[in-house]
Tab-separated table of C-alpha atoms in Angstrom:
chain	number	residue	atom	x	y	z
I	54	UNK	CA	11.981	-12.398	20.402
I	55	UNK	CA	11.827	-16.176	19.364
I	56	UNK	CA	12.256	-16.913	15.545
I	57	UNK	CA	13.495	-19.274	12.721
I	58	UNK	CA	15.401	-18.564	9.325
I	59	UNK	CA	15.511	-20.640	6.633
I	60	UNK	CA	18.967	-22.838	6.750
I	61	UNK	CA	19.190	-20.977	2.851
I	62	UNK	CA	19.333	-17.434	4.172
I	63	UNK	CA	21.632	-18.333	7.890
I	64	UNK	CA	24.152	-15.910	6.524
I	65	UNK	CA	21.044	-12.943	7.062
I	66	UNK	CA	20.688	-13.361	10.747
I	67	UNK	CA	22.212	-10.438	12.113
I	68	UNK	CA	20.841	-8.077	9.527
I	69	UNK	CA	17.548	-9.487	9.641
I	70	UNK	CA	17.986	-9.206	13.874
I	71	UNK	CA	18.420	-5.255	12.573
I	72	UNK	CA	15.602	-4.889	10.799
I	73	UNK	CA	13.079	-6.345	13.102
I	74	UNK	CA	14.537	-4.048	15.844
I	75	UNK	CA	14.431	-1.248	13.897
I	76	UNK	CA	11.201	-1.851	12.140
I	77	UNK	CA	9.250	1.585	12.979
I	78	UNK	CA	12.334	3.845	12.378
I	79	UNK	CA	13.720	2.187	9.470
I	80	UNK	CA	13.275	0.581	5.913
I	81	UNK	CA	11.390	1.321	3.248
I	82	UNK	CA	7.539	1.525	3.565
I	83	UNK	CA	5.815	-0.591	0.523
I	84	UNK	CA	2.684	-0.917	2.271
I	85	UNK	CA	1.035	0.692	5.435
I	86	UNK	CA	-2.325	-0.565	6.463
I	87	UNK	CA	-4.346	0.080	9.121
I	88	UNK	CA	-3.642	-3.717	10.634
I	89	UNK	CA	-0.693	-4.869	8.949
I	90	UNK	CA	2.759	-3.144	7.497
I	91	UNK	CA	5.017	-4.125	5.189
I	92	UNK	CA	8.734	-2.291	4.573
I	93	UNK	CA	11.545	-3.609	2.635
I	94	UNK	CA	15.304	-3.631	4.268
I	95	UNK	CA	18.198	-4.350	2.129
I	96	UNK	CA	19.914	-6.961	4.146
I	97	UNK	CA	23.611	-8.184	2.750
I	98	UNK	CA	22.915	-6.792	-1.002
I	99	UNK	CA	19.142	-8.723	-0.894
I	100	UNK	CA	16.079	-7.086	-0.829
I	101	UNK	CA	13.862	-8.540	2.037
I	102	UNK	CA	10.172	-8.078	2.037
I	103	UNK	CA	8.931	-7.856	5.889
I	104	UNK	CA	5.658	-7.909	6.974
I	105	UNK	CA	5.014	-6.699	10.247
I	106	UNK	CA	1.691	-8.018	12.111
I	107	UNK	CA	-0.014	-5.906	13.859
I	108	UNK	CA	-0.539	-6.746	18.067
I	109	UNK	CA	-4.008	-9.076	18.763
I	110	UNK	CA	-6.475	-8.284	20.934
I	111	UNK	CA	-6.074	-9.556	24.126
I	112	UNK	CA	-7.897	-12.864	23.681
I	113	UNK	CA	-5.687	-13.606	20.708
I	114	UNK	CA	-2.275	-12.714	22.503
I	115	UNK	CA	-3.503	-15.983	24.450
I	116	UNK	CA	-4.695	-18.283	21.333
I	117	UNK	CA	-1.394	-17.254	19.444
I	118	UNK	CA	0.518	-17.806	21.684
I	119	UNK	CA	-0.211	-21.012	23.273
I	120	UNK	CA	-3.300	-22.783	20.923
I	121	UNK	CA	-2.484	-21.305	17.239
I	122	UNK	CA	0.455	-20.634	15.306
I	123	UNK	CA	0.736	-16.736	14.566
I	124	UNK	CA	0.410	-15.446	11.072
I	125	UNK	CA	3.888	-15.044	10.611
I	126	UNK	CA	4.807	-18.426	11.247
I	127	UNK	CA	2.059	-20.099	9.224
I	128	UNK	CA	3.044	-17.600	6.689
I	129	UNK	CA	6.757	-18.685	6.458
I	130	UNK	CA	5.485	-22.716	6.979
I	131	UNK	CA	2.894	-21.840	3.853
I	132	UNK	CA	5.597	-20.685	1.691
I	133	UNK	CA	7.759	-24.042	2.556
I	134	UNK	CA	4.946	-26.341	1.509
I	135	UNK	CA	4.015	-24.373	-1.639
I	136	UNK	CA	7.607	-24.102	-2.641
I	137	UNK	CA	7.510	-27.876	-2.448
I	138	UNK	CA	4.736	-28.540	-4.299
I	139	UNK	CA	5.946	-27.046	-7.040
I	140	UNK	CA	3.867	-23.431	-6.408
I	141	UNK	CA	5.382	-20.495	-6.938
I	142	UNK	CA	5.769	-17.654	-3.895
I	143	UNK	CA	8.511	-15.550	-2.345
I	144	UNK	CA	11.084	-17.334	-1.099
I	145	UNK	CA	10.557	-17.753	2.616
I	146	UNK	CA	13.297	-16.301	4.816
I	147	UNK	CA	12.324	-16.187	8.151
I	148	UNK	CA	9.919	-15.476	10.707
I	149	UNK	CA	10.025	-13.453	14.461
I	150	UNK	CA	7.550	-13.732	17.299
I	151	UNK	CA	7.599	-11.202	20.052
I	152	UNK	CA	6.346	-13.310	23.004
I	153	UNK	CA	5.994	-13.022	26.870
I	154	UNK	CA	4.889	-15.129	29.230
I	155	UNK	CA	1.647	-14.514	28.934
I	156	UNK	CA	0.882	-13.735	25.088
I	157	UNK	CA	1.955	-13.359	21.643
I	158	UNK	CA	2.709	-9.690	20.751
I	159	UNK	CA	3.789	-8.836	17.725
I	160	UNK	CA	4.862	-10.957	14.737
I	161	UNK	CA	7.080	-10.394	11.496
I	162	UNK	CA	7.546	-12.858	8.580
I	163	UNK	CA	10.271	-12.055	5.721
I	164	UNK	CA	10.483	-13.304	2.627
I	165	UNK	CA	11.864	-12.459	-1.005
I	166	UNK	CA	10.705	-9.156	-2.554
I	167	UNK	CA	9.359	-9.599	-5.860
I	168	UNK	CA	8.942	-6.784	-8.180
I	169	UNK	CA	5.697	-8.151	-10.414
I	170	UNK	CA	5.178	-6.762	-14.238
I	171	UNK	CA	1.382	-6.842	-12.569
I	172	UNK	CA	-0.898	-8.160	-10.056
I	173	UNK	CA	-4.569	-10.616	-11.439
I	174	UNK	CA	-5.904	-7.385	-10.592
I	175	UNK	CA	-4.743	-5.547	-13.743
I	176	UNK	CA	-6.825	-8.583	-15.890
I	177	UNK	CA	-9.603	-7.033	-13.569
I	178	UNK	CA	-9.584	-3.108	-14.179
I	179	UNK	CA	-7.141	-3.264	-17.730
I	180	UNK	CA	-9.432	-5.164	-20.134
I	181	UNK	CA	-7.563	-4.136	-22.822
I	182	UNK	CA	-4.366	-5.316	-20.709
I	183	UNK	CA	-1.332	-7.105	-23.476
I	184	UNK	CA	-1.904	-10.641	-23.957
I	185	UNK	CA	-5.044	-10.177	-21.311
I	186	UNK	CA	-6.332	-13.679	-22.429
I	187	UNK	CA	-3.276	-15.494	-22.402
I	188	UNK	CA	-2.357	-14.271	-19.128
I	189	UNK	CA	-5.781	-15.393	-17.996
I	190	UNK	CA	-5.934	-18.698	-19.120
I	191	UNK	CA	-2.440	-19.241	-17.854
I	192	UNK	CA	-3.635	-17.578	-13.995
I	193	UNK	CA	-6.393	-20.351	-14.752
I	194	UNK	CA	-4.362	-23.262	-15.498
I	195	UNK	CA	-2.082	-22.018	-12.074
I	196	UNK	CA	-5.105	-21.944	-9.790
I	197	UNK	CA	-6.133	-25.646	-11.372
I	198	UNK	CA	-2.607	-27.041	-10.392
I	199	UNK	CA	-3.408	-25.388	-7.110
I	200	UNK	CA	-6.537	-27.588	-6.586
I	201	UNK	CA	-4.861	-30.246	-7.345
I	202	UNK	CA	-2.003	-30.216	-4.979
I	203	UNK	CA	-4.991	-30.172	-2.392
I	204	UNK	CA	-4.109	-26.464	-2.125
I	205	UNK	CA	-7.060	-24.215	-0.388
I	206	UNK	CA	-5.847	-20.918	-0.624
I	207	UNK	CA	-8.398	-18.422	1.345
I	208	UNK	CA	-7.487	-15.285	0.602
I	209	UNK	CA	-7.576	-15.805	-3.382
I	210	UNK	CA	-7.925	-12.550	-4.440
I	211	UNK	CA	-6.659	-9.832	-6.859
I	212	UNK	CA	-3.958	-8.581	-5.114
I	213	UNK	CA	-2.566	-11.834	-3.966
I	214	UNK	CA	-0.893	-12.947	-7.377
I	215	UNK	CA	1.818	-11.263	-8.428
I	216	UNK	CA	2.903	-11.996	-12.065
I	217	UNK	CA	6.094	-11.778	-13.785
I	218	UNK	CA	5.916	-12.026	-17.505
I	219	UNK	CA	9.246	-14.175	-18.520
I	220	UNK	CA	8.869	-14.062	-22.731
I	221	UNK	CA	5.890	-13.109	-25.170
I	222	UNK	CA	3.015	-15.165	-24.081
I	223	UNK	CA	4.675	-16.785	-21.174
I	224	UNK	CA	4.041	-15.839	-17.307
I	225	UNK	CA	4.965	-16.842	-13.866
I	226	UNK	CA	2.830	-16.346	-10.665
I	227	UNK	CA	3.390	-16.004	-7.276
I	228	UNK	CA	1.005	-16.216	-4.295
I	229	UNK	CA	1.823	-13.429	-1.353
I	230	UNK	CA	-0.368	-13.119	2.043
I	231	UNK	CA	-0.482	-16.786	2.922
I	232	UNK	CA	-1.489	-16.733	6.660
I	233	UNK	CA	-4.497	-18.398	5.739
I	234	UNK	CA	-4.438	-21.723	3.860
I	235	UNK	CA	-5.900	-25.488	4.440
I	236	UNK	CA	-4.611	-28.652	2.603
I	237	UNK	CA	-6.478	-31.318	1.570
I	238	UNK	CA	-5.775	-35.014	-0.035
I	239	UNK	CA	-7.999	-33.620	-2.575
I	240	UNK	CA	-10.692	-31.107	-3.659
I	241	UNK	CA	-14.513	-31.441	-4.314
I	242	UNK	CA	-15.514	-29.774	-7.537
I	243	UNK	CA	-17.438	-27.319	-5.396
I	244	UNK	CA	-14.660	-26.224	-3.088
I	245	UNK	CA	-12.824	-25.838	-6.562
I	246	UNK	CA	-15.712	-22.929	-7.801
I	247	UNK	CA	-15.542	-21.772	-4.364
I	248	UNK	CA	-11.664	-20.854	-4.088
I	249	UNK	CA	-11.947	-18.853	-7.346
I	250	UNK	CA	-15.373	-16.806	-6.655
I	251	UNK	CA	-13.658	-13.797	-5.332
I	252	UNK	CA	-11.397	-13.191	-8.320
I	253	UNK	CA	-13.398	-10.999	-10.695
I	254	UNK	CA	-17.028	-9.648	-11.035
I	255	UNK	CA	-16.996	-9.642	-15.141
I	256	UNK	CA	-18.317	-12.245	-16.532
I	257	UNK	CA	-16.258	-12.345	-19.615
I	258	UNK	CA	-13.729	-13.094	-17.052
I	259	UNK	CA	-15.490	-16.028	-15.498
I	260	UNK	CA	-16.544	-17.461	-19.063
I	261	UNK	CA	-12.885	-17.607	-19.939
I	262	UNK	CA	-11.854	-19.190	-16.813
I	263	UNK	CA	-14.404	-21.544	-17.010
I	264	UNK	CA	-13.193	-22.726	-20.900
I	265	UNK	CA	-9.616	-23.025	-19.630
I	266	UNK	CA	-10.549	-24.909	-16.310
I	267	UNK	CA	-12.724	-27.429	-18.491
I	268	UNK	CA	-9.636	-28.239	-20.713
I	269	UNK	CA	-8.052	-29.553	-17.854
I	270	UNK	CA	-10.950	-30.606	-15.505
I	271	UNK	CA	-12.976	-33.170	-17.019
I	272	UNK	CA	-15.385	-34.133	-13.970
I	273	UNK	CA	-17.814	-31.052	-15.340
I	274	UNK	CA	-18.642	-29.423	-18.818
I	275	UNK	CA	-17.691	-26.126	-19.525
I	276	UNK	CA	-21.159	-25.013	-19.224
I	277	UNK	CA	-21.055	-26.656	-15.396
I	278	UNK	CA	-17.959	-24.747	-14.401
I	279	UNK	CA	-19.302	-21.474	-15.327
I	280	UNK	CA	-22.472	-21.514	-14.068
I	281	UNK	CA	-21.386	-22.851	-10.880
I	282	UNK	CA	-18.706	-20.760	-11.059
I	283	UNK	CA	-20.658	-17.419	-11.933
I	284	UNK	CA	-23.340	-18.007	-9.383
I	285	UNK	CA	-20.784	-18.367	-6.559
I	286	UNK	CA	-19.084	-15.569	-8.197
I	287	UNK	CA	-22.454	-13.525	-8.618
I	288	UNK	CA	-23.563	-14.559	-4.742
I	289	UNK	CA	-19.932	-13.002	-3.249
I	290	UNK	CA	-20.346	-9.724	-4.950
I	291	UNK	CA	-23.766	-9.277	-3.819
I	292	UNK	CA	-22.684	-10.061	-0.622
I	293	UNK	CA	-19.855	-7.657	-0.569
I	294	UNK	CA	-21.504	-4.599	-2.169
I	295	UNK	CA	-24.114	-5.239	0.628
I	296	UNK	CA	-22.173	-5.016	3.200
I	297	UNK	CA	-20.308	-2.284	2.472
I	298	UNK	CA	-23.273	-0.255	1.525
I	299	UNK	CA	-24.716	-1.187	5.511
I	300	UNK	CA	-20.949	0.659	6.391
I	301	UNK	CA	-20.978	3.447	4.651
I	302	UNK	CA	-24.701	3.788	6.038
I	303	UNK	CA	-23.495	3.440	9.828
I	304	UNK	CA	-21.108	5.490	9.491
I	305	UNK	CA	-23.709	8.372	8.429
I	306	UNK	CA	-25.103	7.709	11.305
């Protein structure tokens, strides 16, 4: 088992040694998923947040181990970048690789646990959510600063944002699963629309995005953010709902 901890969280080593080892048998589950799981260990009075990923197929023990960097560890190295741009996330602990000659197996990455007041997708499924707009138009003006640190984040999606509310009308965000990212010198307008398509299908939603992004993007209108941004919007959930109707129909079969 190969891995690196932050210099900030040394002090964890052996505990987070423990955990790893005893991932299966103990901690706490938070979330078990068919490919991934996540448990939290209290390690040294700090709650740790450790995602466990699961084994490749056999073609990707190779890549990971000897092309591409695993999840975990482009997880962690995500985290240090954002963190330095200014973006919030978990603090990054550490990462483990379970490697053999031959092949990655499996891979763990630990960071801070966060307990959120709500995820972006309460604004989703709670219209009538406290402070619904302001929370939105603040998610909005996060996601702009985002673009503008060159920040692609690919998997920019409901669940992903965790949101701490820190006064009346004033919220912090956070940006968990962050295996897969790309950073630019800067971002086209329609990259932009295209890293927030797969937020929400209401279009109340979108129109309100679209008047916040405007305030602070002044390349396009208002009216040219939205309906870019509702027809890539539109596009990816008639995509989606397509697809997953051809599943459910296979699996009848």
């Amino acid at each position: 088992m190969r891995y690196t901890i932050s210099p900030a969280f040394s002090y964890l080593q052996e505990a987070l040694q423990s955990a790893i080892n005893g991932f299966t048998t103990q901690g706490t589950d938070f979330v078990i998923g068919r490919r991934n799981a996540i448990k939290i260990f209290e390690c040294n009075g700090i709650n740790v947040n450790v995602k466990s990923f699961r084994v490749p197929n056999a073609l990707n023990t190779i890549v990971y181990r000897f092309f591409r960097k695993s999840k975990a560890r482009r997880s962690y190295e995500h985290a240090t970048i954002l963190l330095e741009k200014g973006i919030g996330t978990p603090a990054p602990i550490a990462y483990f690789e379970n490697v053999t000659a031959f092949g990655l197996k499996d891979s763990y990455y630990a960071s801070e646990h966060i307990v959120p007041d709500l995820t972006f997708r309460e604004l989703v499924e709670i219209p009538d959510y406290a402070e619904h707009e302001i929370i939105l138009r603040q998610f909005t003006a996060f996601s702009f600063r985002l673009h503008q640190a060159g920040i692609e984040f690919k998997d920019h999606s409901p669940g992903n944002t965790l949101i701490i509310k820190n006064a009346p009308g004033q919220y912090s965000f956070y940006l968990v699963d962050l295996n897969r990212m790309n950073f630019h010198n800067s971002m086209s307008f329609d990259l932009r629309m295209e890293n927030l398509k797969r937020l929400t299908p209401k279009q109340e939603m979108v129109a309100v995005m679209s008047s916040e992004y405007a305030t602070l993007y002044t390349e396009r209108t208002e009216q040219e953010i939205f309906n870019t941004l509702w027809g890539k919007t539109a596009e990816f959930q008639r995509k989606f709902w397509r697809k997953r109707a051809l599943k459910q129909k296979l699996k009848l079969k």
